[in-house]
PDB file of C-alpha atoms in Angstrom:
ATOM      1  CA  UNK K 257     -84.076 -91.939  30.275  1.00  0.00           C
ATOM      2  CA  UNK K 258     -81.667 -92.594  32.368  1.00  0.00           C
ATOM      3  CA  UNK K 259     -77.789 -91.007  32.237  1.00  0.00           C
ATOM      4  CA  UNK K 260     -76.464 -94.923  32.068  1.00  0.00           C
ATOM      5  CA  UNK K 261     -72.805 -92.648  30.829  1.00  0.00           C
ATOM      6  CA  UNK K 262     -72.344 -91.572  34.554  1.00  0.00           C
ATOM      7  CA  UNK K 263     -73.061 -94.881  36.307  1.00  0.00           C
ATOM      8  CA  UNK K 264     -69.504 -96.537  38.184  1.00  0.00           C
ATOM      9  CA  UNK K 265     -69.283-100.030  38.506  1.00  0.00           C
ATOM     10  CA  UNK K 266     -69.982-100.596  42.472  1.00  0.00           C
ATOM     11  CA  UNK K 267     -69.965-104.848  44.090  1.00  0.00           C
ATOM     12  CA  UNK K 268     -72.726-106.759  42.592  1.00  0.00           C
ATOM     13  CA  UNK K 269     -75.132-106.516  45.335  1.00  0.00           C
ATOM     14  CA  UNK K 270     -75.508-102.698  45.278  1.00  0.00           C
ATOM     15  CA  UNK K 271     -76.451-103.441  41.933  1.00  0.00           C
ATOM     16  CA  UNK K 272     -79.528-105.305  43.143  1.00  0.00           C
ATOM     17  CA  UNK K 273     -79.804-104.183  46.670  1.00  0.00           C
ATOM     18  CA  UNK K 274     -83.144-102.426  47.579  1.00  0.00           C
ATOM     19  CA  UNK K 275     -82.507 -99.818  50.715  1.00  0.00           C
ATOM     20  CA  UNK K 276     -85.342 -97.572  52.000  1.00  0.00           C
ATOM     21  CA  UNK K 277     -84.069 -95.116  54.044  1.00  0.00           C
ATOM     22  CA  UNK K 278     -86.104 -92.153  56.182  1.00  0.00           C
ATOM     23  CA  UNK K 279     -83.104 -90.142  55.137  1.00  0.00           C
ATOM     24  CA  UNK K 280     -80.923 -92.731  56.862  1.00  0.00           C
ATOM     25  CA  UNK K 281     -78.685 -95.157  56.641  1.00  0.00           C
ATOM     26  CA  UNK K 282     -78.040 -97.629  53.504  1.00  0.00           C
ATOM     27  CA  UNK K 283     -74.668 -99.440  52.680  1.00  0.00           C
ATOM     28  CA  UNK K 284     -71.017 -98.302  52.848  1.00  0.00           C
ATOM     29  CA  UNK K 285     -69.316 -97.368  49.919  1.00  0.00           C
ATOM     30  CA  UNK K 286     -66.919 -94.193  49.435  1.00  0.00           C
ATOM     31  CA  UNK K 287     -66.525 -91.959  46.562  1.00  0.00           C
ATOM     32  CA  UNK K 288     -64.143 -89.359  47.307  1.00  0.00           C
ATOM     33  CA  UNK K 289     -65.315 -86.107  46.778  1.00  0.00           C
ATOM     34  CA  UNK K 290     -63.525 -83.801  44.116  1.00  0.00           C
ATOM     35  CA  UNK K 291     -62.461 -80.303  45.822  1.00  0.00           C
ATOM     36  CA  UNK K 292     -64.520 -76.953  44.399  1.00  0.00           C
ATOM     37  CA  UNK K 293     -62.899 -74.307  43.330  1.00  0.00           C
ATOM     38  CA  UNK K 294     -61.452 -71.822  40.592  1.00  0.00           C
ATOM     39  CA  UNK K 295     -58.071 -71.486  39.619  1.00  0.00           C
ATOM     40  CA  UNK K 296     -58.082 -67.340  39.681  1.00  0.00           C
ATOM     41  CA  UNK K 297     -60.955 -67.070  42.667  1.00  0.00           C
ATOM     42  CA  UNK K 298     -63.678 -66.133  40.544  1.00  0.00           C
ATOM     43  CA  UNK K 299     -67.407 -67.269  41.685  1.00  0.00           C
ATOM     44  CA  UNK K 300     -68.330 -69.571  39.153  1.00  0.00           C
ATOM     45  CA  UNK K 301     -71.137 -69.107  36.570  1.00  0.00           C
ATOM     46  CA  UNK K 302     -74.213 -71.552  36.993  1.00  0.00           C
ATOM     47  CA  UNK K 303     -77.533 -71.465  35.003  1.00  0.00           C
ATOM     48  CA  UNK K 304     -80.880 -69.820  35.881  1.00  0.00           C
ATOM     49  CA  UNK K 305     -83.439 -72.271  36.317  1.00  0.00           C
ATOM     50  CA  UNK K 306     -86.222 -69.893  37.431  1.00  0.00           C
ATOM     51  CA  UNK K 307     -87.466 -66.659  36.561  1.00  0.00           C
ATOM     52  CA  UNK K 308     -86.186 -64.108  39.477  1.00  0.00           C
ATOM     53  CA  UNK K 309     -89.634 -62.799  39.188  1.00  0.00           C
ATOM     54  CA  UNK K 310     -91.824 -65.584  38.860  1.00  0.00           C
ATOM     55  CA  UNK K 311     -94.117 -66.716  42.205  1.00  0.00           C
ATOM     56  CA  UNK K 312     -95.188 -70.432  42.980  1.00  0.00           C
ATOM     57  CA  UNK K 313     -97.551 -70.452  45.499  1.00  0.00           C
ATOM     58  CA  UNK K 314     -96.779 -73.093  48.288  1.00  0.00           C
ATOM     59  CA  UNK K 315     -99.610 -75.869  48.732  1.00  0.00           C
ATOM     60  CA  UNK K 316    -101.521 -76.990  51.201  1.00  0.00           C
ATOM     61  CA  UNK K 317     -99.573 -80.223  52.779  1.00  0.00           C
ATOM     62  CA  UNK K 318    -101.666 -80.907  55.938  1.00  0.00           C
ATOM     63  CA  UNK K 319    -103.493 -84.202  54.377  1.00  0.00           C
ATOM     64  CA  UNK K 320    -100.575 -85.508  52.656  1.00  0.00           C
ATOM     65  CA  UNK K 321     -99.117 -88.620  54.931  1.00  0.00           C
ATOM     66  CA  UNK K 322     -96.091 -89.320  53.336  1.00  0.00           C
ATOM     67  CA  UNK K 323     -94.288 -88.093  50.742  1.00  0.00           C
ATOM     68  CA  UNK K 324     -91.438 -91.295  49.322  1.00  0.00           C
ATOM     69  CA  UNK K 325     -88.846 -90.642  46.668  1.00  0.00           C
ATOM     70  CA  UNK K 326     -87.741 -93.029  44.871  1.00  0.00           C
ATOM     71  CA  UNK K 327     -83.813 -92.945  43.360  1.00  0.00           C
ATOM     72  CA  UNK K 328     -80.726 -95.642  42.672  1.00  0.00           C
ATOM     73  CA  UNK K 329     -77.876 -96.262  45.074  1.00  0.00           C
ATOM     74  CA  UNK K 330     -75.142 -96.815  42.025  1.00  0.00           C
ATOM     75  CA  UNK K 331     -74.990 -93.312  40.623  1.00  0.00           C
ATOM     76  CA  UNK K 332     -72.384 -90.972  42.414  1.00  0.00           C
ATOM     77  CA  UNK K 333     -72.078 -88.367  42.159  1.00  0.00           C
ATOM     78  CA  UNK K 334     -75.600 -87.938  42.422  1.00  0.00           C
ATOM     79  CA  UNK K 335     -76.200 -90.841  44.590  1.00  0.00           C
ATOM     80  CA  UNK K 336     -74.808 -93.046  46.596  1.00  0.00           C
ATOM     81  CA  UNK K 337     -73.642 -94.472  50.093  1.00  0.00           C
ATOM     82  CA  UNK K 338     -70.622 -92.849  52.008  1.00  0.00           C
ATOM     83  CA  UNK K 339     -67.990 -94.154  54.380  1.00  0.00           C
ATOM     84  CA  UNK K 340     -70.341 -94.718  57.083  1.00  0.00           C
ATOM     85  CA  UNK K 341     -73.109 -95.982  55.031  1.00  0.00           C
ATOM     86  CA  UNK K 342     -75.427 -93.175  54.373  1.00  0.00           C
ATOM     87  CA  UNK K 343     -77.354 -92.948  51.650  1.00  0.00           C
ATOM     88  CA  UNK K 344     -75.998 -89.826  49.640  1.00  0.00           C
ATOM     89  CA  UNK K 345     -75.516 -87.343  46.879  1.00  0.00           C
ATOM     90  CA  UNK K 346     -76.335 -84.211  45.429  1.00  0.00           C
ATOM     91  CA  UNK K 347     -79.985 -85.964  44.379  1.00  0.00           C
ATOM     92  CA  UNK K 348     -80.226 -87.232  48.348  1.00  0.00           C
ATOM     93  CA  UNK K 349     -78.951 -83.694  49.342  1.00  0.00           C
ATOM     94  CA  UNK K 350     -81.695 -82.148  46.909  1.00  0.00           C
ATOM     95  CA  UNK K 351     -84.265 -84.313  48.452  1.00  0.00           C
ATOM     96  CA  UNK K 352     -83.727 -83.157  52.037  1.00  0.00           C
ATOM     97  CA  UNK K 353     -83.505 -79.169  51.304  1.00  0.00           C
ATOM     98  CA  UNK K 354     -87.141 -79.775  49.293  1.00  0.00           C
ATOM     99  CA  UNK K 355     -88.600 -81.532  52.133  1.00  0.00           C
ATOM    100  CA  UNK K 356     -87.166 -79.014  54.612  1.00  0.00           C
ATOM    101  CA  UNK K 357     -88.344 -76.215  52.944  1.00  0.00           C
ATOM    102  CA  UNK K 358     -91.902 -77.775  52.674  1.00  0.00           C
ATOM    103  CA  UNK K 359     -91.850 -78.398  56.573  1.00  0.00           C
ATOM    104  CA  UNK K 360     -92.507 -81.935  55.973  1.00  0.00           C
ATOM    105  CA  UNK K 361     -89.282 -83.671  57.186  1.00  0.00           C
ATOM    106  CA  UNK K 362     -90.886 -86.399  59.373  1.00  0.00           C
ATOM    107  CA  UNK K 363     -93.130 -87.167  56.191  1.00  0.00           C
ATOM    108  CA  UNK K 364     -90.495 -87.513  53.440  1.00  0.00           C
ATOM    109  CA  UNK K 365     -88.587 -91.300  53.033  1.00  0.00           C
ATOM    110  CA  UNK K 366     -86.191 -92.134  50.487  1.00  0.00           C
ATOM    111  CA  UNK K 367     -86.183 -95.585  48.786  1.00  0.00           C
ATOM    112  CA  UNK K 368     -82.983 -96.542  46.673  1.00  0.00           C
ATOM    113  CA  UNK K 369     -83.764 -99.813  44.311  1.00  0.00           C
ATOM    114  CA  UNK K 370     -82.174-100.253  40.886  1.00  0.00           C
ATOM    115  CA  UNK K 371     -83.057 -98.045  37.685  1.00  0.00           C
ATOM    116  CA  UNK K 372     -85.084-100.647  36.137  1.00  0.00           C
ATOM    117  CA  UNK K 373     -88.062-100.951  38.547  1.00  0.00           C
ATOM    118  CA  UNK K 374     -88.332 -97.556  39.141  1.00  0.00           C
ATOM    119  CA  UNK K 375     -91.305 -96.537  36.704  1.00  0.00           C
ATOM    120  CA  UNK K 376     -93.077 -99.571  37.881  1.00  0.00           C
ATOM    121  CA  UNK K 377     -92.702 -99.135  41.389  1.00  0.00           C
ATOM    122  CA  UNK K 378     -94.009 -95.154  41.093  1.00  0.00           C
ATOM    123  CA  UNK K 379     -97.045 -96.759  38.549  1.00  0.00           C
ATOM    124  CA  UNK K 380     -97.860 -99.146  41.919  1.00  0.00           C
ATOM    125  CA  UNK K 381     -97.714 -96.540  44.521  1.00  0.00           C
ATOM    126  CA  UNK K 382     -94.501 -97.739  45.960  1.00  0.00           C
ATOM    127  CA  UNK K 383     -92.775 -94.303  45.514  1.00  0.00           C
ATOM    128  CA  UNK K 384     -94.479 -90.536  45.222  1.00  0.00           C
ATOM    129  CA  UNK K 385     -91.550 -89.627  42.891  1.00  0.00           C
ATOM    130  CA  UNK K 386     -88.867 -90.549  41.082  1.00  0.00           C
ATOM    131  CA  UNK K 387     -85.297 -88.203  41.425  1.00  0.00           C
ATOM    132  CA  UNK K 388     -82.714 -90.903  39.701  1.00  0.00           C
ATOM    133  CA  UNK K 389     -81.300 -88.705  36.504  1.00  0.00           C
ATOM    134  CA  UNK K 390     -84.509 -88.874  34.714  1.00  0.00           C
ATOM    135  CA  UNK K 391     -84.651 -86.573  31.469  1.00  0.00           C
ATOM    136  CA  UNK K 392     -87.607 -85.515  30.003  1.00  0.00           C
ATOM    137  CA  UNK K 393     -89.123 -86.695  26.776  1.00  0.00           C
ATOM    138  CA  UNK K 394     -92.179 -86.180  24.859  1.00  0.00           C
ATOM    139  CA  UNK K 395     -92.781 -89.886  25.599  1.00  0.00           C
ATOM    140  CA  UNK K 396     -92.304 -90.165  29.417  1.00  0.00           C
ATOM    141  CA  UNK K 397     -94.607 -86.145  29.223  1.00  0.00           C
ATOM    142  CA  UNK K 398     -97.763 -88.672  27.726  1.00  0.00           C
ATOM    143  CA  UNK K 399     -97.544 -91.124  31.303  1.00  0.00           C
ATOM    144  CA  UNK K 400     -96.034 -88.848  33.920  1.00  0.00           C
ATOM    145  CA  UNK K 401     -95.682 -85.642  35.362  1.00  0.00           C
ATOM    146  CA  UNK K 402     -92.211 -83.627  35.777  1.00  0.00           C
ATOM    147  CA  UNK K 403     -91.365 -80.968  37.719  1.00  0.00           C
ATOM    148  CA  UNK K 404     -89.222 -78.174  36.832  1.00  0.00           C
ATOM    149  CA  UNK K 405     -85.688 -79.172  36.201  1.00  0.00           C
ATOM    150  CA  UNK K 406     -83.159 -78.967  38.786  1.00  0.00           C
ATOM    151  CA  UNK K 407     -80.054 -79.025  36.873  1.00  0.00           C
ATOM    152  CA  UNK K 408     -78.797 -78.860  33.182  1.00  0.00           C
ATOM    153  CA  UNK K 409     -76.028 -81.078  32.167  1.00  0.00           C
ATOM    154  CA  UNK K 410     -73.690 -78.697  29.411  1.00  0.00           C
ATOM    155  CA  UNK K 411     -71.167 -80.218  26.660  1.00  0.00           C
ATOM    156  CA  UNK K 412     -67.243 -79.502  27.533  1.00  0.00           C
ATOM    157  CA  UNK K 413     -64.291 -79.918  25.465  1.00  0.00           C
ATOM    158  CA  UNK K 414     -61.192 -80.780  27.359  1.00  0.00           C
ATOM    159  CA  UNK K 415     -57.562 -80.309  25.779  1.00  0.00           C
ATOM    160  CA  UNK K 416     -54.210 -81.613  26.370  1.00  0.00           C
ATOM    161  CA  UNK K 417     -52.772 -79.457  28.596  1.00  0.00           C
ATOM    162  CA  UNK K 418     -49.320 -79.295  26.131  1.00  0.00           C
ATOM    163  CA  UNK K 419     -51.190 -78.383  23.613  1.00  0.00           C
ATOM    164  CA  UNK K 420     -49.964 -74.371  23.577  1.00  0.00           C
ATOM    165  CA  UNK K 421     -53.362 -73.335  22.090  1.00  0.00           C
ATOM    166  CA  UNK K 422     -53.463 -69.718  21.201  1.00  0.00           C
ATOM    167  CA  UNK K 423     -56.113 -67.927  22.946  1.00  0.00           C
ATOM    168  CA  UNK K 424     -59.029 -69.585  25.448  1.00  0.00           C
ATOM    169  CA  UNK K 425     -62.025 -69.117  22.742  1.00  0.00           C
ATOM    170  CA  UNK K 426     -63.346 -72.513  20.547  1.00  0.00           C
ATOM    171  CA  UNK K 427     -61.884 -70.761  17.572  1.00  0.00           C
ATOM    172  CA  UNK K 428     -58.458 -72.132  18.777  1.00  0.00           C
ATOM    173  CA  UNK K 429     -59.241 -75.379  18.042  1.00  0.00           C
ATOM    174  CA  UNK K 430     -59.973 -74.681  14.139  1.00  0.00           C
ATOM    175  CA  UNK K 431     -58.619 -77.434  12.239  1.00  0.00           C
ATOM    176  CA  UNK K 432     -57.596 -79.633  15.283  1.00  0.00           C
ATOM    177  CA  UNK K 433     -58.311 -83.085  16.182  1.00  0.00           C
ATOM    178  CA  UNK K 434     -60.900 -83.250  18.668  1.00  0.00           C
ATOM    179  CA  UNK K 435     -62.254 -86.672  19.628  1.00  0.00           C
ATOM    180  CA  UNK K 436     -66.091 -87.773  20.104  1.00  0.00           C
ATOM    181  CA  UNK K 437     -67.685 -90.964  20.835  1.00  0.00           C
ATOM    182  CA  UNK K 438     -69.396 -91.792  17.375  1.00  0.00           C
ATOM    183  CA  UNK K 439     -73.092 -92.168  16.730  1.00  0.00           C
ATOM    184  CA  UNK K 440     -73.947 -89.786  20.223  1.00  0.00           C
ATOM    185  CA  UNK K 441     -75.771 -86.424  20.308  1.00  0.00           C
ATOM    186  CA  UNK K 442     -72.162 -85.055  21.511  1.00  0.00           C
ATOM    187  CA  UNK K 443     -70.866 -85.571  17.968  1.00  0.00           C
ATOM    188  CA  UNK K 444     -74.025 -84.320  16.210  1.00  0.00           C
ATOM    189  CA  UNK K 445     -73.317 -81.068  17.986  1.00  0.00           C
ATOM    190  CA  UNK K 446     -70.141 -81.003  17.543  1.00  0.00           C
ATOM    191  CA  UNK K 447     -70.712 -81.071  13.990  1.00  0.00           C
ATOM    192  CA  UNK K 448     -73.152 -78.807  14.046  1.00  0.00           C
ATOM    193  CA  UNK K 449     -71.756 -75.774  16.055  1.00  0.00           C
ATOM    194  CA  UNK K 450     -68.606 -76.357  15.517  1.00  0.00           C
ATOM    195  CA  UNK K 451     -67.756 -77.261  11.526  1.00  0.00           C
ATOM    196  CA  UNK K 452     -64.126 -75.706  11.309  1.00  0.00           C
ATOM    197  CA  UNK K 453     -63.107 -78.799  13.988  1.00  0.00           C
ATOM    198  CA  UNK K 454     -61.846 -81.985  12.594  1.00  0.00           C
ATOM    199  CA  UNK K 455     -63.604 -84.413  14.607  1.00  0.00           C
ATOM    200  CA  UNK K 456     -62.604 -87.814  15.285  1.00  0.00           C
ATOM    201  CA  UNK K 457     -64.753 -90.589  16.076  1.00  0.00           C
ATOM    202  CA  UNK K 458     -63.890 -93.501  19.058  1.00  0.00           C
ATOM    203  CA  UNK K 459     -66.013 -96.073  19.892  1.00  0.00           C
ATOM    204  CA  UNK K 460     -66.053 -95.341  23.878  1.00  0.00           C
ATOM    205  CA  UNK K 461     -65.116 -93.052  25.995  1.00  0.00           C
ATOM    206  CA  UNK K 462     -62.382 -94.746  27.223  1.00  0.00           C
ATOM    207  CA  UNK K 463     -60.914 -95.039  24.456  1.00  0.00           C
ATOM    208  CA  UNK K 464     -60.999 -91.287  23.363  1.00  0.00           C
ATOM    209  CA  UNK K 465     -59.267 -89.977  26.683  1.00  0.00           C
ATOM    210  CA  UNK K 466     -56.518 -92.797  26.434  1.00  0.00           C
ATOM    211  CA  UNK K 467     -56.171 -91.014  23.285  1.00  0.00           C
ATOM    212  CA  UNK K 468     -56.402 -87.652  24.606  1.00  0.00           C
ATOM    213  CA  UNK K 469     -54.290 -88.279  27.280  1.00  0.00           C
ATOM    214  CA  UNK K 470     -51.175 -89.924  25.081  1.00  0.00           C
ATOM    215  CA  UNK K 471     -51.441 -86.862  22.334  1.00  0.00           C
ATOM    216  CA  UNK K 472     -52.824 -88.912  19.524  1.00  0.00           C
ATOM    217  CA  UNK K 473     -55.889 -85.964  19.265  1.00  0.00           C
ATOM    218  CA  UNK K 474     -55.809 -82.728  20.870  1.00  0.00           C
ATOM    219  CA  UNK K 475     -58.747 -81.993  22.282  1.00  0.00           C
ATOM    220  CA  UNK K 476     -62.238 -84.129  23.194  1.00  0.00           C
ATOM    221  CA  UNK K 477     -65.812 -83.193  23.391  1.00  0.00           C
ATOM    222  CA  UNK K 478     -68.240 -84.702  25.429  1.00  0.00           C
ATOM    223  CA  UNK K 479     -70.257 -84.072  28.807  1.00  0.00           C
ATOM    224  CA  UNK K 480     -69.587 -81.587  31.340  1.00  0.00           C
ATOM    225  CA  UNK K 481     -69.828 -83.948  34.241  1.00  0.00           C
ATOM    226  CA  UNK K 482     -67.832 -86.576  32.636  1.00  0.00           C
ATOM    227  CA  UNK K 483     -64.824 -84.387  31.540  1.00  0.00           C
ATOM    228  CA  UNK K 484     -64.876 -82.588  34.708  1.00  0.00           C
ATOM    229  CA  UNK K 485     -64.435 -85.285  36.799  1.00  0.00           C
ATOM    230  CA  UNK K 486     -61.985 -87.040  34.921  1.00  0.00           C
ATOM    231  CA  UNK K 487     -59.654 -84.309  34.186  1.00  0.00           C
ATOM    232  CA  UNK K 488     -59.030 -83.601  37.942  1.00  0.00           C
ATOM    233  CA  UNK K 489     -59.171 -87.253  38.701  1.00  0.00           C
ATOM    234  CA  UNK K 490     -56.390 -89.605  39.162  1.00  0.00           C
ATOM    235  CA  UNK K 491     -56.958 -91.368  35.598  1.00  0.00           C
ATOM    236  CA  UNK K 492     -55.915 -87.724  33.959  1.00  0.00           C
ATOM    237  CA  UNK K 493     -53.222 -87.414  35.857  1.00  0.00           C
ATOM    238  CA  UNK K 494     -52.924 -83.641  35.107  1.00  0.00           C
ATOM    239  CA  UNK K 495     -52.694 -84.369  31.492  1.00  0.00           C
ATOM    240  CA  UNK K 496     -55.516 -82.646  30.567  1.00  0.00           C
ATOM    241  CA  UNK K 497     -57.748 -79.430  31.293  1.00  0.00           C
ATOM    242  CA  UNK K 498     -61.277 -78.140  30.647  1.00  0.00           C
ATOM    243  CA  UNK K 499     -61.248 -74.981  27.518  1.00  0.00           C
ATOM    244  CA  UNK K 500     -63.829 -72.972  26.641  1.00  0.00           C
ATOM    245  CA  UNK K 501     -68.014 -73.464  27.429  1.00  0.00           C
ATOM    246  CA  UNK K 502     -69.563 -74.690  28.369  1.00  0.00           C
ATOM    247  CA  UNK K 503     -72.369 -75.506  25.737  1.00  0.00           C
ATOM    248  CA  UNK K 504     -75.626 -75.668  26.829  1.00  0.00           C
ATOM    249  CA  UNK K 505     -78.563 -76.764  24.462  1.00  0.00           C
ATOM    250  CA  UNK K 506     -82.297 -78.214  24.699  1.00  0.00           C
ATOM    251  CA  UNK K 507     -82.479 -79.427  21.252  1.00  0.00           C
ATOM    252  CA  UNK K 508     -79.230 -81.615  21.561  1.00  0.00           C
ATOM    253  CA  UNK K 509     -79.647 -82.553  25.434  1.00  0.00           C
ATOM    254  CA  UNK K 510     -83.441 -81.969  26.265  1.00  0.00           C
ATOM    255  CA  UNK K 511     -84.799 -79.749  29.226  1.00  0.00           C
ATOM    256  CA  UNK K 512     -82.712 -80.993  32.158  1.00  0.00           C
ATOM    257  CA  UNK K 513     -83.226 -83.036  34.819  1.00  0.00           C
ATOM    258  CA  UNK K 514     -86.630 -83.233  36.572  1.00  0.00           C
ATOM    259  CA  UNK K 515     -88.221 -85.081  38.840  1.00  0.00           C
ATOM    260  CA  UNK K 516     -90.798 -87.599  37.760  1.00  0.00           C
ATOM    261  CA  UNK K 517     -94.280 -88.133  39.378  1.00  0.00           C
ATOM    262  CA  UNK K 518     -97.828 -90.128  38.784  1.00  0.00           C
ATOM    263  CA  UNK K 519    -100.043 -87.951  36.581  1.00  0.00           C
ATOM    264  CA  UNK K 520    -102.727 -87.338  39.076  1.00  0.00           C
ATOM    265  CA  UNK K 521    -100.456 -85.712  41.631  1.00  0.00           C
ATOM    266  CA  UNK K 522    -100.537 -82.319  40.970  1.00  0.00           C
ATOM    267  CA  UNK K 523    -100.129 -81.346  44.087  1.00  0.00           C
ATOM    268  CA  UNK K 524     -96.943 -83.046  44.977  1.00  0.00           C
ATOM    269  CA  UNK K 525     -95.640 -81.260  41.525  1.00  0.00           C
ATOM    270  CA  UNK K 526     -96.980 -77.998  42.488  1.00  0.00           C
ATOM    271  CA  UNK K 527     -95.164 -78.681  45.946  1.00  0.00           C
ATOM    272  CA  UNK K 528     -92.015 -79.499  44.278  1.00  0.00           C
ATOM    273  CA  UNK K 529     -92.136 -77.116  42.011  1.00  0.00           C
ATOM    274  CA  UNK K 530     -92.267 -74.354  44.537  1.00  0.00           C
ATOM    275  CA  UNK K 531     -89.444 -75.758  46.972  1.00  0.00           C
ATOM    276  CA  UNK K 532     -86.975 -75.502  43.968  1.00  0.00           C
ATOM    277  CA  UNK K 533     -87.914 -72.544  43.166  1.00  0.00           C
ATOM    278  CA  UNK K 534     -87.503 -71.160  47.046  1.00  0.00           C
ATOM    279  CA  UNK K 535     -84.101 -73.267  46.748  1.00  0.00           C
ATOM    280  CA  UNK K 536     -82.857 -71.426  43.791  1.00  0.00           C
ATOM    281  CA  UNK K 537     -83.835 -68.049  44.963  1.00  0.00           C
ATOM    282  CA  UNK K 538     -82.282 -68.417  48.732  1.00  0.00           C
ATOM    283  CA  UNK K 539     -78.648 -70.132  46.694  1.00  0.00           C
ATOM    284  CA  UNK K 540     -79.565 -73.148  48.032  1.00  0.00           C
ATOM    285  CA  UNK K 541     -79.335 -74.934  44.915  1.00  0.00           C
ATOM    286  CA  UNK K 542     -76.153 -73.333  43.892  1.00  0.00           C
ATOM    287  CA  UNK K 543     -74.673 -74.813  46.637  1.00  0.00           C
ATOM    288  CA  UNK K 544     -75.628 -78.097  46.049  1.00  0.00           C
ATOM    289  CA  UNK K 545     -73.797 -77.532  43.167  1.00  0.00           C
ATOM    290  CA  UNK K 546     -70.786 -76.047  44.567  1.00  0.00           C
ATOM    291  CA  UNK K 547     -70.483 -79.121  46.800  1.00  0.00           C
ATOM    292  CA  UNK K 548     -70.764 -81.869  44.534  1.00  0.00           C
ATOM    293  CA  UNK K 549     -69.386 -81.094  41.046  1.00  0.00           C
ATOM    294  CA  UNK K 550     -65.934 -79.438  40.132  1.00  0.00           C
ATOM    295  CA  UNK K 551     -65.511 -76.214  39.322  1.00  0.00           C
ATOM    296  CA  UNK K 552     -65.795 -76.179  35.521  1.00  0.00           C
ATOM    297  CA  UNK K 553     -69.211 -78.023  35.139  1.00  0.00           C
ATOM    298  CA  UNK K 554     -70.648 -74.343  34.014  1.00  0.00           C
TER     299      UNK K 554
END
């Protein structure tokens, strides 16, 4: 599926451009990038995506000609085109560290096109794999292969900052007003984990930080990458502040994100699957992180 919550609004032809890039250049659009960092210097807490004692032997890549990914151009901060028209992102960024530490640089190309034709284009042999947000389901599992996942997207609440809450822990916000866009798996955990909060339902997300933001509900509840981004963006204008989490959970939010591949390429999987884990182990994926999501996200 694909995490349609994060997408921005970007001119109508990104929306149906179709760039292929050999890592290089694409159209020009900024997205300022949010500053990393925590308020009392503390290295921030990120999840472990691979055993630290688990070994995945590097394949053979001496036949393999080319090796094209295949991602969207309208999904910052993930991916999209800079100032000077490079095609970027912490996906792009991924991309480039796996192929680097496979030694296959001069074989890897990255194709951006939108969401839509992606499964068909990686069915025709137009892409080797698909890095766009893709989640894993018991569906897609039946057509496609995944690799391990790369990151984990965690639930946040976020509070109004006036709110003179007693204490940091979730338990501070018994009996308070929390707001939660109605009818998503946010409020069915919510619900769930959390059943001394009075939760109160919007029907967007817009809507609910508006309403965050004036004091009409005290806290909200929603993604980590959403709420993190908003609250030290412009639209908050300080109003507002992460607390507590963040909440992590496979049964609300599936396994993470993975990248997608045909099911009779093992060995790109097997290839992929052993560059992330090298990238994990060496902190290269941590700071991927670190450079393109707030502090806060874990």
């Amino acid at each position: 599926m694909k995490l349609q919550k994060y997408k921005v609004k970007l001119i109508e032809a990104l929306r149906s451009c179709k760039a292929i890039c050999a890592l290089g250049v694409c159209l020009a659009v900024h997205i300022p990038a949010l500053p990393v960092r925590a308020a009392d210097g503390a290295a921030p807490s990120l999840p472990l995506l691979f055993d630290s004692r688990e070994r995945l032997a590097k394949p053979d890549l001496s036949a393999l000609v080319r090796l094209r990914f295949l991602t969207t151009l309208d999904f910052p901060p993930f991916n999209f085109a800079d100032k000077n028209g490079h095609l970027t992102g912490f996906q792009v960024d991924l991309v480039r560290e796996i192929c680097g530490e496979l030694d296959i640089e001069a074989k890897c190309q990255i194709e951006a096109m939108p969401y839509p034709e992606l499964p068909a284009a990686l069915d025709k042999g137009e892409g080797d794999a698909v890095i766009a947000g893709v989640g894993v389901t018991s569906a897609l599992r039946q057509n496609y292969l995944f690799s391990r996942p790369y990151m984990t997207l965690p639930a946040r609440f976020v509070v109004n900052a006036g709110l003179g809450l007693q204490g940091h822990a979730v338990t501070a916000l018994a009996g308070r007003a929390v707001g939660i866009v109605g009818g998503t798996t946010h409020e069915a955990m919510l619900k769930t984990w959390f059943p001394a909060i009075r939760p109160v339902a919007f029907p967007d997300r817009e809507t609910m930080l508006a309403a965050l933001k004036n004091g009409k509900i005290d806290g909200a509840f929603g993604d980590g990458v959403q709420l993190a981004f908003w609250a030290a963006g412009q639209s908050a204008d300080h109003c507002c502040a992460l607390f507590d989490g963040p909440y992590a959970s496979e049964h609300f939010f599936g396994e993470g994100l993975s990248i997608m591949m045909r099911p009779d390429d093992d060995l790109v999987q097997q290839a992929i699957d052993h560059a992330l884990l090298a990238l994990s182990r060496k902190g290269r994926l941590k700071e991927l992180y670190l450079r393109y999501f707030p502090y806060g996200l874990y």
